[in-house]
mmCIF file of C-alpha atoms in Angstrom:
data_model
loop_
_atom_site.group_PDB
_atom_site.id
_atom_site.type_symbol
_atom_site.label_atom_id
_atom_site.label_comp_id
_atom_site.label_asym_id
_atom_site.label_seq_id
_atom_site.Cartn_x
_atom_site.Cartn_y
_atom_site.Cartn_z
ATOM 1 C CA UNK W 968 -10.987 19.997 23.483
ATOM 2 C CA UNK W 969 -13.654 17.655 22.160
ATOM 3 C CA UNK W 970 -17.056 19.244 21.699
ATOM 4 C CA UNK W 971 -19.596 17.031 23.528
ATOM 5 C CA UNK W 972 -22.053 17.660 20.700
ATOM 6 C CA UNK W 973 -19.661 15.921 18.281
ATOM 7 C CA UNK W 974 -19.767 12.659 20.233
ATOM 8 C CA UNK W 975 -22.834 10.553 19.600
ATOM 9 C CA UNK W 976 -23.728 6.950 20.281
ATOM 10 C CA UNK W 977 -26.564 4.795 19.049
ATOM 11 C CA UNK W 978 -28.939 3.355 21.619
ATOM 12 C CA UNK W 979 -30.949 1.307 19.106
ATOM 13 C CA UNK W 980 -28.231 -0.946 17.740
ATOM 14 C CA UNK W 981 -27.215 -4.260 19.279
ATOM 15 C CA UNK W 982 -23.757 -3.815 17.801
ATOM 16 C CA UNK W 983 -20.824 -3.968 20.210
ATOM 17 C CA UNK W 984 -19.753 -0.414 21.097
ATOM 18 C CA UNK W 985 -15.983 -0.139 20.666
ATOM 19 C CA UNK W 986 -13.134 2.144 21.633
ATOM 20 C CA UNK W 987 -9.834 1.204 19.998
ATOM 21 C CA UNK W 988 -6.624 2.238 21.799
ATOM 22 C CA UNK W 989 -3.606 1.473 19.606
ATOM 23 C CA UNK W 990 0.129 1.991 19.181
ATOM 24 C CA UNK W 991 -0.446 2.271 15.452
ATOM 25 C CA UNK W 992 2.670 3.101 13.381
ATOM 26 C CA UNK W 993 4.629 0.373 15.112
ATOM 27 C CA UNK W 994 3.481 -2.930 13.574
ATOM 28 C CA UNK W 995 1.331 -3.776 10.572
ATOM 29 C CA UNK W 996 -1.276 -5.627 12.597
ATOM 30 C CA UNK W 997 -2.398 -2.421 14.343
ATOM 31 C CA UNK W 998 -3.616 -1.270 10.931
ATOM 32 C CA UNK W 999 -5.223 -4.570 9.967
ATOM 33 C CA UNK W 1000 -6.928 -4.756 13.363
ATOM 34 C CA UNK W 1001 -8.503 -1.361 12.680
ATOM 35 C CA UNK W 1002 -9.545 -2.612 9.237
ATOM 36 C CA UNK W 1003 -11.135 -5.625 10.940
ATOM 37 C CA UNK W 1004 -13.124 -3.308 13.182
ATOM 38 C CA UNK W 1005 -14.454 -1.416 10.170
ATOM 39 C CA UNK W 1006 -15.381 -4.663 8.427
ATOM 40 C CA UNK W 1007 -17.262 -5.764 11.545
ATOM 41 C CA UNK W 1008 -18.996 -2.394 11.677
ATOM 42 C CA UNK W 1009 -19.988 -2.787 8.017
ATOM 43 C CA UNK W 1010 -21.388 -6.186 8.936
ATOM 44 C CA UNK W 1011 -23.557 -4.687 11.680
ATOM 45 C CA UNK W 1012 -21.645 -6.448 14.454
ATOM 46 C CA UNK W 1013 -19.872 -3.429 15.947
ATOM 47 C CA UNK W 1014 -19.920 0.333 16.257
ATOM 48 C CA UNK W 1015 -16.640 2.241 16.449
ATOM 49 C CA UNK W 1016 -17.040 5.252 18.735
ATOM 50 C CA UNK W 1017 -13.467 6.548 19.016
ATOM 51 C CA UNK W 1018 -9.843 5.707 18.319
ATOM 52 C CA UNK W 1019 -6.956 6.876 20.501
ATOM 53 C CA UNK W 1020 -3.239 6.271 19.984
ATOM 54 C CA UNK W 1021 -0.623 5.535 22.606
ATOM 55 C CA UNK W 1022 2.749 5.584 20.841
ATOM 56 C CA UNK W 1023 5.436 8.241 20.492
ATOM 57 C CA UNK W 1024 5.908 7.679 16.771
ATOM 58 C CA UNK W 1025 8.871 9.236 15.038
ATOM 59 C CA UNK W 1026 6.568 10.150 12.160
ATOM 60 C CA UNK W 1027 4.318 12.192 14.520
ATOM 61 C CA UNK W 1028 1.413 10.951 12.412
ATOM 62 C CA UNK W 1029 -0.391 8.260 14.380
ATOM 63 C CA UNK W 1030 -3.691 10.141 14.235
ATOM 64 C CA UNK W 1031 -3.288 10.769 10.505
ATOM 65 C CA UNK W 1032 -2.673 7.061 9.993
ATOM 66 C CA UNK W 1033 -5.872 6.245 11.849
ATOM 67 C CA UNK W 1034 -7.738 8.821 9.789
ATOM 68 C CA UNK W 1035 -6.472 7.250 6.545
ATOM 69 C CA UNK W 1036 -8.056 3.933 7.523
ATOM 70 C CA UNK W 1037 -11.246 5.526 8.866
ATOM 71 C CA UNK W 1038 -11.611 7.621 5.710
ATOM 72 C CA UNK W 1039 -11.030 4.628 3.436
ATOM 73 C CA UNK W 1040 -13.930 2.893 5.174
ATOM 74 C CA UNK W 1041 -16.090 6.008 4.823
ATOM 75 C CA UNK W 1042 -15.996 6.986 8.497
ATOM 76 C CA UNK W 1043 -13.824 10.113 8.439
ATOM 77 C CA UNK W 1044 -15.522 11.765 11.409
ATOM 78 C CA UNK W 1045 -14.774 9.225 14.135
ATOM 79 C CA UNK W 1046 -13.117 11.094 17.031
ATOM 80 C CA UNK W 1047 -9.362 10.538 17.274
ATOM 81 C CA UNK W 1048 -7.096 11.387 20.193
ATOM 82 C CA UNK W 1049 -3.408 10.931 20.941
ATOM 83 C CA UNK W 1050 -1.508 10.501 24.165
ATOM 84 C CA UNK W 1051 0.019 13.650 25.586
ATOM 85 C CA UNK W 1052 2.330 11.745 27.939
ATOM 86 C CA UNK W 1053 5.845 12.896 27.109
ATOM 87 C CA UNK W 1054 8.314 10.470 28.744
ATOM 88 C CA UNK W 1055 7.885 7.730 26.148
ATOM 89 C CA UNK W 1056 10.473 5.886 24.123
ATOM 90 C CA UNK W 1057 10.283 6.641 20.433
ATOM 91 C CA UNK W 1058 8.667 4.177 18.034
ATOM 92 C CA UNK W 1059 9.725 3.800 14.426
ATOM 93 C CA UNK W 1060 7.408 2.989 11.552
ATOM 94 C CA UNK W 1061 7.609 1.356 8.167
ATOM 95 C CA UNK W 1062 4.456 3.066 6.929
ATOM 96 C CA UNK W 1063 3.669 6.077 9.116
ATOM 97 C CA UNK W 1064 5.933 8.498 7.254
ATOM 98 C CA UNK W 1065 4.146 8.129 3.930
ATOM 99 C CA UNK W 1066 0.697 6.599 4.381
ATOM 100 C CA UNK W 1067 -0.921 9.927 5.277
ATOM 101 C CA UNK W 1068 0.521 11.530 2.115
ATOM 102 C CA UNK W 1069 -0.690 8.812 -0.240
ATOM 103 C CA UNK W 1070 -4.289 8.397 0.879
ATOM 104 C CA UNK W 1071 -7.119 10.827 1.740
ATOM 105 C CA UNK W 1072 -7.232 12.143 5.307
ATOM 106 C CA UNK W 1073 -7.456 15.566 6.921
ATOM 107 C CA UNK W 1074 -5.897 15.118 10.365
ATOM 108 C CA UNK W 1075 -2.829 17.196 11.280
ATOM 109 C CA UNK W 1076 0.286 15.976 13.062
ATOM 110 C CA UNK W 1077 -0.106 14.481 16.510
ATOM 111 C CA UNK W 1078 0.903 17.649 18.329
ATOM 112 C CA UNK W 1079 -2.235 19.350 17.026
ATOM 113 C CA UNK W 1080 -4.633 16.472 17.755
ATOM 114 C CA UNK W 1081 -6.880 16.287 20.820
ATOM 115 C CA UNK W 1082 -5.684 14.668 24.020
ATOM 116 C CA UNK W 1083 -6.682 11.009 24.166
ATOM 117 C CA UNK W 1084 -8.036 11.477 27.691
ATOM 118 C CA UNK W 1085 -10.403 14.205 26.514
ATOM 119 C CA UNK W 1086 -11.641 12.000 23.647
ATOM 120 C CA UNK W 1087 -12.094 9.063 25.997
ATOM 121 C CA UNK W 1088 -13.968 11.045 28.632
ATOM 122 C CA UNK W 1089 -16.255 12.635 26.036
ATOM 123 C CA UNK W 1090 -16.973 9.269 24.428
ATOM 124 C CA UNK W 1091 -17.653 7.503 27.700
ATOM 125 C CA UNK W 1092 -19.842 10.312 29.043
ATOM 126 C CA UNK W 1093 -22.038 10.105 25.936
ATOM 127 C CA UNK W 1094 -22.354 6.320 26.104
ATOM 128 C CA UNK W 1095 -24.981 4.237 27.828
ATOM 129 C CA UNK W 1096 -23.989 2.679 31.129
ATOM 130 C CA UNK W 1097 -22.123 -0.639 30.960
ATOM 131 C CA UNK W 1098 -22.025 -0.509 27.170
ATOM 132 C CA UNK W 1099 -18.401 0.001 26.075
ATOM 133 C CA UNK W 1100 -15.933 -2.671 25.012
ATOM 134 C CA UNK W 1101 -12.474 -1.120 25.203
ATOM 135 C CA UNK W 1102 -9.792 -2.718 23.014
ATOM 136 C CA UNK W 1103 -6.284 -2.006 24.247
ATOM 137 C CA UNK W 1104 -3.563 -2.753 21.666
ATOM 138 C CA UNK W 1105 -0.296 -1.182 22.727
ATOM 139 C CA UNK W 1106 0.915 0.611 25.814
ATOM 140 C CA UNK W 1107 -1.780 1.109 28.481
ATOM 141 C CA UNK W 1108 -0.794 4.731 29.134
ATOM 142 C CA UNK W 1109 -4.107 6.199 27.958
ATOM 143 C CA UNK W 1110 -5.955 3.815 30.253
ATOM 144 C CA UNK W 1111 -3.820 4.957 33.185
ATOM 145 C CA UNK W 1112 -4.313 8.621 32.300
ATOM 146 C CA UNK W 1113 -8.057 8.065 32.029
ATOM 147 C CA UNK W 1114 -8.216 6.421 35.450
ATOM 148 C CA UNK W 1115 -6.307 9.362 36.962
ATOM 149 C CA UNK W 1116 -8.504 11.986 35.273
ATOM 150 C CA UNK W 1117 -10.654 14.416 37.212
ATOM 151 C CA UNK W 1118 -14.232 15.623 36.579
ATOM 152 C CA UNK W 1119 -14.572 17.959 33.609
ATOM 153 C CA UNK W 1120 -17.161 19.427 31.247
ATOM 154 C CA UNK W 1121 -17.943 15.927 29.932
ATOM 155 C CA UNK W 1122 -18.713 14.259 33.258
ATOM 156 C CA UNK W 1123 -18.812 15.065 36.951
ATOM 157 C CA UNK W 1124 -17.260 11.649 37.631
ATOM 158 C CA UNK W 1125 -13.579 11.032 38.116
ATOM 159 C CA UNK W 1126 -11.859 8.594 35.790
ATOM 160 C CA UNK W 1127 -12.269 5.442 37.866
ATOM 161 C CA UNK W 1128 -15.971 6.081 38.482
ATOM 162 C CA UNK W 1129 -16.574 6.999 34.832
ATOM 163 C CA UNK W 1130 -14.957 3.756 33.668
ATOM 164 C CA UNK W 1131 -16.891 1.765 36.258
ATOM 165 C CA UNK W 1132 -20.167 3.257 35.039
ATOM 166 C CA UNK W 1133 -19.634 3.057 31.278
ATOM 167 C CA UNK W 1134 -17.176 0.256 30.397
ATOM 168 C CA UNK W 1135 -18.426 -3.294 30.192
ATOM 169 C CA UNK W 1136 -15.104 -4.970 29.433
ATOM 170 C CA UNK W 1137 -11.567 -4.150 28.361
ATOM 171 C CA UNK W 1138 -9.771 -6.600 26.063
ATOM 172 C CA UNK W 1139 -6.084 -6.071 26.608
ATOM 173 C CA UNK W 1140 -3.406 -7.299 24.202
ATOM 174 C CA UNK W 1141 -0.455 -7.682 26.535
ATOM 175 C CA UNK W 1142 1.429 -10.112 28.703
ATOM 176 C CA UNK W 1143 1.771 -13.850 28.074
ATOM 177 C CA UNK W 1144 -0.174 -16.607 29.700
ATOM 178 C CA UNK W 1145 0.309 -18.522 31.808
ATOM 179 C CA UNK W 1146 4.091 -18.081 31.602
ATOM 180 C CA UNK W 1147 5.959 -15.405 33.542
ATOM 181 C CA UNK W 1148 7.984 -12.922 31.551
ATOM 182 C CA UNK W 1149 8.424 -9.455 30.106
ATOM 183 C CA UNK W 1150 6.300 -8.506 27.097
ATOM 184 C CA UNK W 1151 6.569 -5.433 24.839
ATOM 185 C CA UNK W 1152 3.240 -3.693 25.469
ATOM 186 C CA UNK W 1153 3.403 -4.134 29.214
ATOM 187 C CA UNK W 1154 7.032 -3.228 29.775
ATOM 188 C CA UNK W 1155 8.495 -0.905 27.152
ATOM 189 C CA UNK W 1156 6.792 2.375 28.032
ATOM 190 C CA UNK W 1157 5.867 3.388 31.571
ATOM 191 C CA UNK W 1158 5.533 -0.120 33.048
ATOM 192 C CA UNK W 1159 4.258 1.549 36.218
ATOM 193 C CA UNK W 1160 1.147 2.457 34.221
ATOM 194 C CA UNK W 1161 0.646 -1.185 33.258
ATOM 195 C CA UNK W 1162 0.773 -2.230 36.893
ATOM 196 C CA UNK W 1163 -1.558 0.596 37.921
ATOM 197 C CA UNK W 1164 -4.117 -0.261 35.233
ATOM 198 C CA UNK W 1165 -4.150 -4.003 35.864
ATOM 199 C CA UNK W 1166 -4.401 -3.456 39.624
ATOM 200 C CA UNK W 1167 -6.936 -0.609 39.505
ATOM 201 C CA UNK W 1168 -9.194 -0.916 36.446
ATOM 202 C CA UNK W 1169 -12.655 -1.369 37.974
ATOM 203 C CA UNK W 1170 -14.358 -3.562 35.344
ATOM 204 C CA UNK W 1171 -13.841 -6.915 33.674
ATOM 205 C CA UNK W 1172 -10.456 -7.396 31.961
ATOM 206 C CA UNK W 1173 -9.828 -10.082 29.350
ATOM 207 C CA UNK W 1174 -6.162 -10.533 28.414
ATOM 208 C CA UNK W 1175 -5.139 -11.634 24.931
ATOM 209 C CA UNK W 1176 -1.514 -12.607 25.405
ATOM 210 C CA UNK W 1177 1.251 -12.294 22.861
ATOM 211 C CA UNK W 1178 1.517 -16.082 22.680
ATOM 212 C CA UNK W 1179 -1.792 -16.174 20.780
ATOM 213 C CA UNK W 1180 -0.703 -14.270 17.687
ATOM 214 C CA UNK W 1181 2.954 -15.255 17.730
ATOM 215 C CA UNK W 1182 3.751 -16.922 14.375
ATOM 216 C CA UNK W 1183 0.084 -16.674 13.369
ATOM 217 C CA UNK W 1184 1.011 -15.167 10.002
ATOM 218 C CA UNK W 1185 -1.909 -13.313 8.425
ATOM 219 C CA UNK W 1186 -2.191 -10.636 5.758
ATOM 220 C CA UNK W 1187 -1.236 -12.401 2.546
ATOM 221 C CA UNK W 1188 -4.858 -12.063 1.389
ATOM 222 C CA UNK W 1189 -4.200 -8.350 0.924
ATOM 223 C CA UNK W 1190 -2.430 -9.194 -2.334
ATOM 224 C CA UNK W 1191 -5.940 -9.545 -3.763
ATOM 225 C CA UNK W 1192 -7.230 -6.037 -3.025
ATOM 226 C CA UNK W 1193 -6.757 -2.843 -5.074
ATOM 227 C CA UNK W 1194 -3.645 -0.742 -4.591
ATOM 228 C CA UNK W 1195 -6.009 1.981 -3.405
ATOM 229 C CA UNK W 1196 -6.399 0.028 -0.140
ATOM 230 C CA UNK W 1197 -4.099 1.575 2.515
ATOM 231 C CA UNK W 1198 -3.986 -1.668 4.491
ATOM 232 C CA UNK W 1199 -2.423 -3.341 1.477
ATOM 233 C CA UNK W 1200 0.187 -0.594 1.280
ATOM 234 C CA UNK W 1201 0.981 -1.046 4.977
ATOM 235 C CA UNK W 1202 1.680 -4.746 4.521
ATOM 236 C CA UNK W 1203 3.660 -4.170 1.338
ATOM 237 C CA UNK W 1204 6.175 -1.853 2.980
ATOM 238 C CA UNK W 1205 6.355 -3.515 6.398
ATOM 239 C CA UNK W 1206 9.297 -5.781 7.167
ATOM 240 C CA UNK W 1207 9.612 -7.475 10.524
ATOM 241 C CA UNK W 1208 12.419 -9.566 11.927
ATOM 242 C CA UNK W 1209 11.029 -12.708 10.288
ATOM 243 C CA UNK W 1210 9.406 -11.226 7.172
ATOM 244 C CA UNK W 1211 12.396 -11.214 4.797
ATOM 245 C CA UNK W 1212 10.292 -10.056 1.859
ATOM 246 C CA UNK W 1213 7.432 -8.050 3.315
ATOM 247 C CA UNK W 1214 4.311 -8.685 5.363
ATOM 248 C CA UNK W 1215 2.036 -9.074 2.345
ATOM 249 C CA UNK W 1216 4.233 -11.847 0.945
ATOM 250 C CA UNK W 1217 5.219 -13.586 4.166
ATOM 251 C CA UNK W 1218 2.324 -12.613 6.411
ATOM 252 C CA UNK W 1219 2.856 -11.095 9.838
ATOM 253 C CA UNK W 1220 2.168 -12.088 13.432
ATOM 254 C CA UNK W 1221 -1.459 -11.537 14.439
ATOM 255 C CA UNK W 1222 -1.086 -9.967 17.856
ATOM 256 C CA UNK W 1223 -3.886 -7.386 17.871
ATOM 257 C CA UNK W 1224 -6.563 -9.066 15.704
ATOM 258 C CA UNK W 1225 -7.466 -11.719 18.343
ATOM 259 C CA UNK W 1226 -8.386 -8.961 20.797
ATOM 260 C CA UNK W 1227 -10.661 -7.378 18.191
ATOM 261 C CA UNK W 1228 -12.243 -10.694 17.247
ATOM 262 C CA UNK W 1229 -13.053 -11.678 20.822
ATOM 263 C CA UNK W 1230 -14.278 -8.177 21.768
ATOM 264 C CA UNK W 1231 -16.905 -8.339 19.019
ATOM 265 C CA UNK W 1232 -17.772 -12.020 18.644
ATOM 266 C CA UNK W 1233 -16.938 -13.476 22.032
ATOM 267 C CA UNK W 1234 -15.957 -17.074 22.654
ATOM 268 C CA UNK W 1235 -17.829 -18.880 19.870
ATOM 269 C CA UNK W 1236 -15.914 -22.144 19.418
ATOM 270 C CA UNK W 1237 -12.609 -20.285 19.148
ATOM 271 C CA UNK W 1238 -11.672 -19.486 22.721
ATOM 272 C CA UNK W 1239 -11.596 -20.770 26.251
ATOM 273 C CA UNK W 1240 -11.297 -18.219 29.041
ATOM 274 C CA UNK W 1241 -9.245 -18.947 32.133
ATOM 275 C CA UNK W 1242 -10.592 -17.044 35.130
ATOM 276 C CA UNK W 1243 -9.113 -18.948 38.042
ATOM 277 C CA UNK W 1244 -6.390 -16.711 39.396
ATOM 278 C CA UNK W 1245 -5.224 -13.194 38.560
ATOM 279 C CA UNK W 1246 -2.704 -11.305 36.465
ATOM 280 C CA UNK W 1247 0.164 -10.107 38.644
ATOM 281 C CA UNK W 1248 2.165 -7.266 37.104
ATOM 282 C CA UNK W 1249 5.445 -6.127 38.633
ATOM 283 C CA UNK W 1250 6.994 -2.657 38.692
ATOM 284 C CA UNK W 1251 9.064 -3.406 35.573
ATOM 285 C CA UNK W 1252 6.018 -4.523 33.595
ATOM 286 C CA UNK W 1253 6.828 -8.217 33.814
ATOM 287 C CA UNK W 1254 3.815 -10.334 34.613
ATOM 288 C CA UNK W 1255 2.696 -13.786 35.667
ATOM 289 C CA UNK W 1256 -0.667 -15.443 35.992
ATOM 290 C CA UNK W 1257 -1.019 -16.406 39.642
ATOM 291 C CA UNK W 1258 -3.455 -18.949 41.048
ATOM 292 C CA UNK W 1259 -3.091 -18.504 44.813
ATOM 293 C CA UNK W 1260 -6.126 -16.202 44.825
ATOM 294 C CA UNK W 1261 -8.889 -15.248 42.393
ATOM 295 C CA UNK W 1262 -9.686 -11.812 40.980
ATOM 296 C CA UNK W 1263 -13.145 -11.848 39.454
ATOM 297 C CA UNK W 1264 -12.075 -9.054 37.053
ATOM 298 C CA UNK W 1265 -9.289 -11.027 35.355
ATOM 299 C CA UNK W 1266 -9.450 -13.654 32.588
ATOM 300 C CA UNK W 1267 -7.143 -14.672 29.755
ATOM 301 C CA UNK W 1268 -7.870 -16.229 26.385
ATOM 302 C CA UNK W 1269 -6.702 -19.624 25.178
ATOM 303 C CA UNK W 1270 -7.098 -20.764 21.571
ATOM 304 C CA UNK W 1271 -9.197 -23.854 20.893
ATOM 305 C CA UNK W 1272 -8.517 -24.164 17.149
ATOM 306 C CA UNK W 1273 -5.568 -24.499 14.831
ATOM 307 C CA UNK W 1274 -3.920 -21.226 13.812
ATOM 308 C CA UNK W 1275 -5.210 -21.641 10.254
ATOM 309 C CA UNK W 1276 -8.781 -21.136 11.455
ATOM 310 C CA UNK W 1277 -7.989 -17.724 12.926
ATOM 311 C CA UNK W 1278 -5.849 -16.713 9.951
ATOM 312 C CA UNK W 1279 -8.731 -17.447 7.587
ATOM 313 C CA UNK W 1280 -11.082 -15.295 9.674
ATOM 314 C CA UNK W 1281 -8.602 -12.421 9.880
ATOM 315 C CA UNK W 1282 -7.657 -12.531 6.208
ATOM 316 C CA UNK W 1283 -11.302 -12.503 5.133
ATOM 317 C CA UNK W 1284 -12.043 -9.452 7.277
ATOM 318 C CA UNK W 1285 -8.898 -7.619 6.141
ATOM 319 C CA UNK W 1286 -10.019 -7.633 2.529
ATOM 320 C CA UNK W 1287 -13.688 -6.709 2.944
ATOM 321 C CA UNK W 1288 -14.289 -3.694 0.683
ATOM 322 C CA UNK W 1289 -15.791 -0.556 2.199
ATOM 323 C CA UNK W 1290 -19.535 -0.183 1.879
ATOM 324 C CA UNK W 1291 -21.291 2.836 0.383
ATOM 325 C CA UNK W 1292 -18.152 3.850 -1.458
ATOM 326 C CA UNK W 1293 -18.561 6.445 -4.213
ATOM 327 C CA UNK W 1294 -17.459 4.726 -7.412
ATOM 328 C CA UNK W 1295 -16.274 8.047 -8.799
ATOM 329 C CA UNK W 1296 -13.780 8.447 -5.962
ATOM 330 C CA UNK W 1297 -10.122 8.404 -6.898
ATOM 331 C CA UNK W 1298 -7.089 8.720 -4.685
ATOM 332 C CA UNK W 1299 -4.799 11.629 -5.488
ATOM 333 C CA UNK W 1300 -1.382 11.639 -3.916
ATOM 334 C CA UNK W 1301 1.106 14.467 -3.663
ATOM 335 C CA UNK W 1302 2.908 12.905 -6.621
ATOM 336 C CA UNK W 1303 -0.219 12.893 -8.794
ATOM 337 C CA UNK W 1304 -0.915 9.194 -8.577
ATOM 338 C CA UNK W 1305 -4.556 8.511 -9.460
ATOM 339 C CA UNK W 1306 -5.921 5.113 -8.508
ATOM 340 C CA UNK W 1307 -9.408 3.829 -9.104
ATOM 341 C CA UNK W 1308 -10.740 2.491 -5.767
ATOM 342 C CA UNK W 1309 -12.350 -0.572 -7.345
ATOM 343 C CA UNK W 1310 -9.989 -1.692 -10.106
ATOM 344 C CA UNK W 1311 -6.777 -0.432 -8.590
ATOM 345 C CA UNK W 1312 -5.793 0.849 -12.003
ATOM 346 C CA UNK W 1313 -3.110 3.480 -11.996
ATOM 347 C CA UNK W 1314 0.387 4.202 -13.095
ATOM 348 C CA UNK W 1315 2.827 6.602 -11.480
ATOM 349 C CA UNK W 1316 6.206 6.486 -9.813
ATOM 350 C CA UNK W 1317 6.220 8.082 -6.399
ATOM 351 C CA UNK W 1318 9.329 9.510 -4.824
ATOM 352 C CA UNK W 1319 8.488 9.635 -1.145
ATOM 353 C CA UNK W 1320 10.370 10.420 2.006
ATOM 354 C CA UNK W 1321 13.374 8.414 3.157
ATOM 355 C CA UNK W 1322 14.408 7.273 -0.341
ATOM 356 C CA UNK W 1323 11.288 5.161 -0.703
ATOM 357 C CA UNK W 1324 10.029 4.597 -4.233
ATOM 358 C CA UNK W 1325 6.772 2.959 -5.284
ATOM 359 C CA UNK W 1326 5.828 2.207 -8.877
ATOM 360 C CA UNK W 1327 2.174 1.437 -9.585
ATOM 361 C CA UNK W 1328 1.157 -0.266 -12.829
ATOM 362 C CA UNK W 1329 -2.234 -1.129 -14.285
ATOM 363 C CA UNK W 1330 -4.143 -3.944 -12.668
ATOM 364 C CA UNK W 1331 -4.235 -5.544 -9.250
ATOM 365 C CA UNK W 1332 -1.253 -7.850 -9.470
ATOM 366 C CA UNK W 1333 1.255 -5.750 -11.373
ATOM 367 C CA UNK W 1334 2.364 -3.393 -8.626
ATOM 368 C CA UNK W 1335 6.094 -3.294 -8.062
ATOM 369 C CA UNK W 1336 7.650 -1.952 -4.926
ATOM 370 C CA UNK W 1337 11.309 -1.123 -4.682
ATOM 371 C CA UNK W 1338 12.794 0.436 -1.642
ATOM 372 C CA UNK W 1339 15.981 1.595 -0.102
ATOM 373 C CA UNK W 1340 14.888 2.188 3.445
ATOM 374 C CA UNK W 1341 16.682 4.362 5.924
ATOM 375 C CA UNK W 1342 16.929 2.087 8.948
ATOM 376 C CA UNK W 1343 17.061 5.100 11.240
ATOM 377 C CA UNK W 1344 13.314 5.410 10.820
ATOM 378 C CA UNK W 1345 12.169 1.953 9.895
ATOM 379 C CA UNK W 1346 13.066 -0.774 12.315
ATOM 380 C CA UNK W 1347 13.714 0.734 15.721
ATOM 381 C CA UNK W 1348 10.636 -0.938 17.130
ATOM 382 C CA UNK W 1349 8.876 -2.617 14.233
ATOM 383 C CA UNK W 1350 11.006 -5.733 14.392
ATOM 384 C CA UNK W 1351 10.036 -6.799 17.885
ATOM 385 C CA UNK W 1352 6.759 -5.258 18.986
ATOM 386 C CA UNK W 1353 4.620 -7.531 21.125
ATOM 387 C CA UNK W 1354 7.135 -10.349 21.179
ATOM 388 C CA UNK W 1355 8.180 -11.667 24.532
ATOM 389 C CA UNK W 1356 11.373 -9.867 25.432
ATOM 390 C CA UNK W 1357 12.941 -12.214 27.923
ATOM 391 C CA UNK W 1358 10.563 -14.921 29.001
ATOM 392 C CA UNK W 1359 12.678 -17.844 30.066
ATOM 393 C CA UNK W 1360 15.990 -17.438 31.832
ATOM 394 C CA UNK W 1361 17.061 -20.972 30.989
ATOM 395 C CA UNK W 1362 16.732 -20.515 27.228
ATOM 396 C CA UNK W 1363 19.685 -19.423 25.160
ATOM 397 C CA UNK W 1364 18.551 -16.245 23.393
ATOM 398 C CA UNK W 1365 18.951 -15.641 19.698
ATOM 399 C CA UNK W 1366 19.474 -12.212 18.176
ATOM 400 C CA UNK W 1367 17.055 -11.251 15.405
ATOM 401 C CA UNK W 1368 17.123 -8.219 13.142
ATOM 402 C CA UNK W 1369 19.225 -5.110 13.346
ATOM 403 C CA UNK W 1370 18.046 -3.612 16.597
ATOM 404 C CA UNK W 1371 19.673 -6.425 18.555
ATOM 405 C CA UNK W 1372 16.688 -7.171 20.733
ATOM 406 C CA UNK W 1373 17.053 -10.401 22.694
ATOM 407 C CA UNK W 1374 14.207 -12.778 21.903
ATOM 408 C CA UNK W 1375 13.981 -16.434 22.988
ATOM 409 C CA UNK W 1376 14.232 -18.927 20.178
ATOM 410 C CA UNK W 1377 11.097 -20.825 21.080
ATOM 411 C CA UNK W 1378 7.625 -21.380 19.752
ATOM 412 C CA UNK W 1379 5.552 -20.204 22.682
ATOM 413 C CA UNK W 1380 2.334 -21.564 21.220
ATOM 414 C CA UNK W 1381 3.654 -25.120 21.190
ATOM 415 C CA UNK W 1382 5.108 -24.623 24.639
ATOM 416 C CA UNK W 1383 1.789 -23.778 26.310
#
């Protein structure tokens, strides 16, 4: 149970007040999106109030992964919660099994971490009215559980009324617009929750569809940061269906970062919002933007610039160093690797779980990574994530990767 005294918000800052709800452990961009949030906080543009996770990760370390990133950015005390919904499909991870062992954090396995609903209710109750921007990146099961929640020690309001009073907007990475189809976040786990949330959520909802970040390959800038940066490690070990080397060499789709960027900075000259119509979600999680009536809650984002513009913004935020870092701090792993947080200097071979070996050498560019990954834990879900699962019935599907997920061979960005 979250102690209400541990949850505080600032009423003096004009920074955007954020809650980040993520299926971290699945794809690399969940980690880089969290890094973006911290960079925006460092810049005075945002304030991160809580992070909750919504995936059933095989590593059982989603909260620890979040804590690694929060701790790296010198915010180790941000409340973290995990979903306690049990009927979820299992998610694999390229990085979740080892990240928490290699970098400082003090959060136990997910079973011992607070319920996401309790963290959300405590955070919302402590917030000013109409002040919260809620970023949803993953399965909307925590949102559904929050809406169904009853009054408790944090608030006398039920979930729907608490959200109505405290949340200004939710930015939801899910669906695809304006095309009909079945998308990962909306359909894979408890699609009935997706439908319930989209139909019931009482405040403004801005949808960042999977077509935005599809083939928007970001993350190569992380080659230029110290090996002490856990976001770099995440991209080094992550391999998706179209990243034959790794995500730091090839880049990776930018599905979650657009939701973060818009939640904090708004339209600028980067986005147009379509608000004529509504998002219709079916029982199986498939969705379609309909125009035969309007719903003043619903909008979706459309890019106005070339992908390179967004990639440059994301890559610059990914590599922002933490502020107020203690220059005497060193990272000590279970295998006695010591890395200076500024220079990245260090040398030690690590023998980690699942036959994964990492050799660090002196300097920023001399790190070698060799791996012999056990595919039973690596690629179950990482290869497909927010990709459209079956969008167009008249397109001959192509099989990618080893999990044999059917994905249309089409560039959805060019098609819209």
